[in-house]
Coordinates of C-alpha atoms in Angstrom, one line a residue:
X1 CA 24.3 69.8 -123.3
X2 CA 21.1 71.8 -123.2
X3 CA 19.8 73.9 -126.0
X4 CA 20.3 77.1 -124.1
X5 CA 24.0 76.2 -123.6
X6 CA 24.5 75.4 -127.2
X7 CA 23.0 78.8 -128.2
X8 CA 25.2 80.6 -125.7
X9 CA 28.4 79.0 -126.9
X10 CA 27.4 79.7 -130.5
X11 CA 26.9 83.4 -129.7
X12 CA 30.2 83.5 -127.8
X13 CA 32.1 82.1 -130.8
X14 CA 30.4 84.6 -133.1
X15 CA 31.8 87.3 -130.9
X16 CA 35.2 85.6 -130.7
X17 CA 35.0 85.2 -127.0
X18 CA 36.6 81.9 -126.0
X19 CA 38.9 83.2 -123.3
X20 CA 37.0 84.6 -120.3
X21 CA 40.1 86.0 -118.6
X22 CA 40.1 89.1 -120.6
X23 CA 37.4 90.7 -122.7
X24 CA 36.1 94.3 -123.0
X25 CA 32.9 95.6 -121.7
X26 CA 31.5 96.7 -125.1
X27 CA 31.8 93.2 -126.5
X28 CA 30.3 91.7 -123.4
X29 CA 27.3 94.1 -123.5
X30 CA 26.9 93.3 -127.1
X31 CA 27.0 89.6 -126.3
X32 CA 24.3 90.1 -123.6
X33 CA 22.1 91.9 -126.1
X34 CA 22.5 89.1 -128.7
X35 CA 21.7 86.5 -126.1
X36 CA 18.6 88.4 -124.9
X37 CA 17.4 88.9 -128.4
X38 CA 18.0 85.2 -129.2
X39 CA 16.0 84.1 -126.1
X40 CA 13.2 86.5 -127.0
X41 CA 13.0 85.1 -130.5
X42 CA 12.9 81.6 -129.0
X43 CA 10.0 82.6 -126.7
X44 CA 8.2 84.2 -129.6
X45 CA 8.6 81.1 -131.8
X46 CA 7.5 78.9 -128.9
X47 CA 4.5 81.1 -128.5
X48 CA 3.7 80.8 -132.2
X49 CA 4.0 77.0 -132.0
X50 CA 1.7 76.9 -128.9
X51 CA -0.8 79.1 -130.6
X52 CA -0.7 77.0 -133.8
X53 CA -1.2 73.9 -131.7
X54 CA -4.1 75.4 -129.9
X55 CA -5.7 76.4 -133.2
X56 CA -5.1 73.0 -134.7
X57 CA -6.5 71.3 -131.6
X58 CA -9.6 73.5 -131.8
X59 CA -10.0 72.8 -135.5
X60 CA -9.7 69.1 -134.9
X61 CA -12.2 69.2 -132.0
X62 CA -14.6 71.2 -134.2
X63 CA -14.1 68.8 -137.1
X64 CA -14.8 65.8 -134.7
X65 CA -17.9 67.5 -133.4
X66 CA -19.1 68.2 -137.0
X67 CA -18.2 64.7 -138.1
X68 CA -20.1 63.2 -135.1
X69 CA -23.1 65.4 -136.0
X70 CA -22.9 64.3 -139.6
X71 CA -22.7 60.6 -138.6
X72 CA -25.7 61.0 -136.3
X73 CA -27.6 62.8 -139.0
X74 CA -26.8 60.1 -141.6
X75 CA -27.7 57.3 -139.2
X76 CA -31.1 59.0 -138.5
X77 CA -31.6 59.4 -142.2
X78 CA -30.9 55.7 -142.8
X79 CA -33.3 54.8 -140.0
X80 CA -36.0 57.0 -141.5
X81 CA -35.3 55.5 -144.9
X82 CA -35.6 51.9 -143.6
X83 CA -38.8 52.8 -141.7
X84 CA -40.3 54.2 -144.9
X85 CA -39.2 51.1 -146.9
X86 CA -40.6 48.9 -144.2
X87 CA -43.9 50.7 -144.4
X88 CA -44.0 50.5 -148.2
X89 CA -43.2 46.8 -147.9
X90 CA -46.0 46.3 -145.4
X91 CA -48.5 48.2 -147.6
X92 CA -47.5 46.0 -150.5
X93 CA -48.0 43.0 -148.2
X94 CA -51.4 44.3 -147.3
X95 CA -52.3 44.4 -151.0
X96 CA -51.2 40.8 -151.3
X97 CA -53.3 40.0 -148.3
X98 CA -56.4 41.5 -149.8
X99 CA -55.9 39.4 -152.9
X100 CA -55.4 36.3 -150.8
X101 CA -58.4 37.0 -148.6
X102 CA -60.5 37.2 -151.8
X103 CA -59.3 33.8 -152.9
X104 CA -59.7 32.3 -149.5
X105 CA -63.3 33.6 -149.1
X106 CA -64.6 32.9 -152.6
X107 CA -65.4 29.2 -152.1
X108 CA -67.0 29.4 -148.6
X109 CA -69.0 32.5 -149.5
X110 CA -70.3 30.7 -152.5
X111 CA -71.1 27.7 -150.4
X112 CA -72.9 29.9 -147.8
X113 CA -74.9 31.6 -150.5
X114 CA -76.0 28.4 -152.2
X115 CA -76.8 26.6 -148.9
X116 CA -78.8 29.5 -147.6
X117 CA -80.8 30.1 -150.8
X118 CA -81.4 26.4 -151.3
X119 CA -82.5 26.0 -147.7
X120 CA -84.8 29.0 -147.9
X121 CA -86.6 27.6 -151.0
X122 CA -86.9 24.1 -149.5
X123 CA -88.3 25.5 -146.3
X124 CA -91.0 27.4 -148.2
X125 CA -91.9 24.2 -150.1
X126 CA -91.9 22.2 -146.9
X127 CA -89.2 19.9 -148.1
X128 CA -86.9 20.0 -145.1
X129 CA -87.3 18.5 -141.7
X130 CA -86.2 20.3 -138.5
X131 CA -83.1 18.1 -138.3
X132 CA -82.2 18.9 -141.9
X133 CA -82.6 22.6 -141.3
X134 CA -80.3 22.3 -138.2
X135 CA -77.7 20.4 -140.3
X136 CA -77.8 23.1 -143.0
X137 CA -77.4 25.8 -140.4
X138 CA -74.4 23.9 -138.9
X139 CA -72.8 23.9 -142.4
X140 CA -73.3 27.6 -142.7
X141 CA -71.8 28.1 -139.2
X142 CA -68.7 26.0 -140.1
X143 CA -68.2 28.2 -143.2
X144 CA -68.5 31.4 -141.2
X145 CA -66.0 30.0 -138.6
X146 CA -63.6 29.3 -141.4
X147 CA -64.0 33.0 -142.6
X148 CA -63.4 34.2 -139.1
X149 CA -60.3 32.1 -138.7
X150 CA -59.0 33.4 -142.0
X151 CA -59.4 37.0 -140.6
X152 CA -57.6 36.0 -137.4
X153 CA -54.7 34.5 -139.4
X154 CA -54.3 37.6 -141.6
X155 CA -54.6 39.9 -138.6
X156 CA -51.8 37.9 -136.8
X157 CA -49.7 38.1 -139.9
X158 CA -50.0 41.9 -140.2
X159 CA -49.4 42.5 -136.5
X160 CA -45.9 43.9 -135.6
X161 CA -43.9 42.0 -133.1
X162 CA -42.8 44.2 -130.2
X163 CA -40.0 42.0 -129.0
X164 CA -38.2 38.8 -129.9
X165 CA -39.7 35.6 -128.6
X166 CA -39.4 31.9 -129.0
X167 CA -41.6 30.4 -131.7
X168 CA -42.0 27.2 -133.8
X169 CA -40.5 28.0 -137.2
X170 CA -42.4 25.1 -138.8
X171 CA -45.7 26.4 -137.5
X172 CA -44.9 29.8 -139.1
X173 CA -44.0 28.2 -142.3
X174 CA -47.3 26.2 -142.3
X175 CA -49.3 29.4 -141.5
X176 CA -47.7 31.1 -144.5
X177 CA -48.4 28.2 -146.8
X178 CA -52.0 28.3 -145.6
X179 CA -52.2 32.0 -146.6
X180 CA -50.8 31.4 -150.2
X181 CA -52.1 27.9 -150.7
X182 CA -55.3 29.0 -152.5
X183 CA -53.5 31.3 -154.9
X184 CA -51.0 28.5 -155.6
X185 CA -53.8 26.0 -156.3
X186 CA -55.6 28.6 -158.5
X187 CA -52.4 29.0 -160.6
X188 CA -51.7 25.2 -160.7
X189 CA -48.5 25.4 -158.6
X190 CA -47.7 22.3 -156.7
X191 CA -45.9 22.6 -153.3
X192 CA -43.7 19.7 -152.0
X193 CA -42.3 19.7 -148.5
X194 CA -39.8 17.4 -146.8
X195 CA -41.1 15.9 -143.5
X196 CA -39.1 17.2 -140.5
X197 CA -38.1 15.0 -137.6
X198 CA -36.8 17.6 -135.2
X199 CA -38.1 20.5 -133.0
X200 CA -37.9 23.7 -135.0
X201 CA -37.9 26.1 -132.0
X202 CA -36.4 29.5 -133.1
X203 CA -35.9 32.9 -131.5
X204 CA -36.9 36.2 -133.1
X205 CA -39.9 38.0 -134.7
X206 CA -42.3 35.3 -135.9
X207 CA -44.7 37.6 -137.8
X208 CA -41.9 39.4 -139.6
X209 CA -40.5 36.0 -140.6
X210 CA -43.9 35.1 -142.0
X211 CA -43.7 38.2 -144.2
X212 CA -40.3 37.0 -145.4
X213 CA -41.7 33.6 -146.3
X214 CA -44.7 35.1 -148.0
X215 CA -42.6 37.5 -150.1
X216 CA -40.3 34.7 -151.3
X217 CA -43.3 32.4 -152.1
X218 CA -45.0 35.3 -154.0
X219 CA -41.8 35.9 -156.0
X220 CA -41.6 32.2 -156.8
X221 CA -45.2 32.3 -158.0
X222 CA -44.6 35.2 -160.3
X223 CA -41.5 33.6 -161.7
X224 CA -43.3 30.3 -162.4
X225 CA -46.2 32.0 -164.1
X226 CA -43.8 33.9 -166.3
X227 CA -41.2 31.2 -167.2
X228 CA -42.7 27.8 -166.6
X229 CA -45.3 25.7 -168.4
X230 CA -48.3 24.8 -166.2
X231 CA -47.3 21.2 -165.8
X232 CA -43.8 22.3 -164.5
X233 CA -45.0 24.8 -161.9
X234 CA -43.6 23.5 -158.6
X235 CA -42.0 24.7 -155.4
X236 CA -40.0 22.5 -153.0
X237 CA -39.7 23.5 -149.3
X238 CA -36.9 21.9 -147.2
X239 CA -36.5 22.5 -143.5
X240 CA -33.3 21.4 -141.7
X241 CA -31.1 22.4 -138.8
X242 CA -27.5 22.7 -137.7
X243 CA -26.1 23.4 -134.2
X244 CA -27.2 27.0 -134.0
X245 CA -29.8 27.6 -136.8
X246 CA -33.0 26.3 -138.2
X247 CA -32.7 26.4 -142.0
X248 CA -35.5 26.7 -144.6
X249 CA -34.8 26.4 -148.3
X250 CA -37.4 27.5 -150.8
X251 CA -36.7 26.1 -154.3
X252 CA -38.7 26.9 -157.5
X253 CA -38.6 25.5 -161.0
X254 CA -38.7 28.8 -162.9
X255 CA -35.3 28.6 -164.5
X256 CA -33.3 30.7 -162.0
X257 CA -32.2 34.3 -161.5
X258 CA -30.3 35.8 -164.4
X259 CA -26.6 35.9 -163.4
X260 CA -26.2 39.6 -164.4
X261 CA -28.7 40.7 -161.7
X262 CA -27.9 38.1 -159.1
X263 CA -25.9 40.6 -157.0
X264 CA -28.6 43.2 -157.2
X265 CA -31.7 41.4 -156.1
X266 CA -31.4 42.5 -152.5
X267 CA -30.8 46.2 -153.4
X268 CA -33.6 48.5 -152.4
X269 CA -36.1 49.3 -155.3
X270 CA -34.4 46.8 -157.7
X271 CA -37.1 44.9 -159.5
X272 CA -37.5 43.0 -162.8
X273 CA -41.2 43.5 -162.7
X274 CA -43.3 46.2 -164.3
X275 CA -43.7 49.2 -162.0
X276 CA -47.4 48.3 -161.5
X277 CA -46.5 44.8 -160.3
X278 CA -44.2 45.6 -157.4
X279 CA -42.0 48.1 -155.6
X280 CA -38.8 46.2 -155.7
X281 CA -38.3 46.4 -151.9
X282 CA -39.6 43.0 -150.9
X283 CA -36.3 41.1 -151.0
X284 CA -34.4 44.1 -149.6
X285 CA -36.7 44.3 -146.6
X286 CA -36.7 40.5 -146.2
X287 CA -32.9 40.4 -146.0
X288 CA -33.0 43.3 -143.6
X289 CA -35.5 41.5 -141.3
X290 CA -33.6 38.2 -141.3
X291 CA -30.1 39.6 -140.9
X292 CA -30.4 42.8 -139.0
X293 CA -33.5 42.2 -136.9
X294 CA -33.1 38.4 -136.3
X295 CA -29.3 37.9 -136.6
X296 CA -29.9 35.2 -139.2
X297 CA -29.0 34.9 -142.9
X298 CA -30.8 35.1 -146.2
X299 CA -29.0 34.1 -149.4
X300 CA -30.1 33.3 -152.9
X301 CA -28.5 31.1 -155.5
X302 CA -29.5 29.2 -158.7
X303 CA -29.9 25.4 -158.4
X304 CA -30.3 22.5 -160.8
X305 CA -31.0 19.3 -159.0
X306 CA -33.3 16.3 -158.6
X307 CA -35.3 15.9 -155.4
X308 CA -37.4 12.8 -154.9
X309 CA -37.0 12.0 -158.6
X310 CA -38.4 15.4 -159.5
X311 CA -36.2 17.9 -161.4
X312 CA -35.8 21.4 -160.2
X313 CA -34.0 24.2 -162.2
X314 CA -34.5 27.5 -160.6
X315 CA -33.8 29.9 -157.7
X316 CA -33.1 28.6 -154.1
X317 CA -33.6 31.0 -151.2
X318 CA -32.0 29.8 -147.9
X319 CA -33.2 31.4 -144.7
X320 CA -31.3 30.6 -141.5
X321 CA -32.9 31.6 -138.2
X322 CA -31.2 31.4 -134.8
X323 CA -32.4 28.7 -132.4
X324 CA -31.4 30.6 -129.3
X325 CA -31.5 34.0 -127.7
X326 CA -28.6 36.3 -128.7

């Protein structure tokens, strides 16, 4: 039975009309009026419902549009924030580079100076033959070539990768060790590395990965200088692979990361250093580079182990980089 029929029967019963064989005209007209009024009310209520639905639909549409605008705005803000953090990280890295260049250049510049001045005096005194002068000049040239190569290495390090490409992870690791090697030697920090017996071809941004390695090595250096005796300053580098990733572990002997800050070290601006010593964005950007830009993984843990009969009690950073294109 339809809704209209139910309403009609209900109104007939109210008017006590259940026998259609005989009823008066007044009651029937009254009945028609009641039915008409009922249907008018139903139409009005239906109109109100449709109007309310239209309003709700519009409000929902406006809300969705506003929400979409807010999401887009927040995404853009986060991108701008990450870009600013990346630039701050790169500026901090450039500061480290200047310090490393000074260390790298100190010895060859001193050698050039002493060779040139000594040669000049000996030439004036007539103590050098033509062959000896050529030999001295060759020595100076070799020193200048070393300086030039150092500049090329640092320029390559600071260059931004425009797109992902295949690279040798082991070569990038060796390049980074070459950059920090002089400062490690100056601070009496020994580096041990396991020999690899596989091809470490990886896919991603090689220069950005070098920045990640450098940041972790610099953090290890700072931790060792603060917490370890000179005789115990050592870092072990392990490179391994599984089916899909090349894996680098960088282990120091500085006592480890305090447990109460372990879950904060990858937060932006978190640092245990004095404000003048660092921005606190190095590990945050390193994790961002490895995981967001290269689809890899960067994790940190404390480790207490013996490797090649040498004890290590400190932090272990594990960097996993994809072997293949996404």
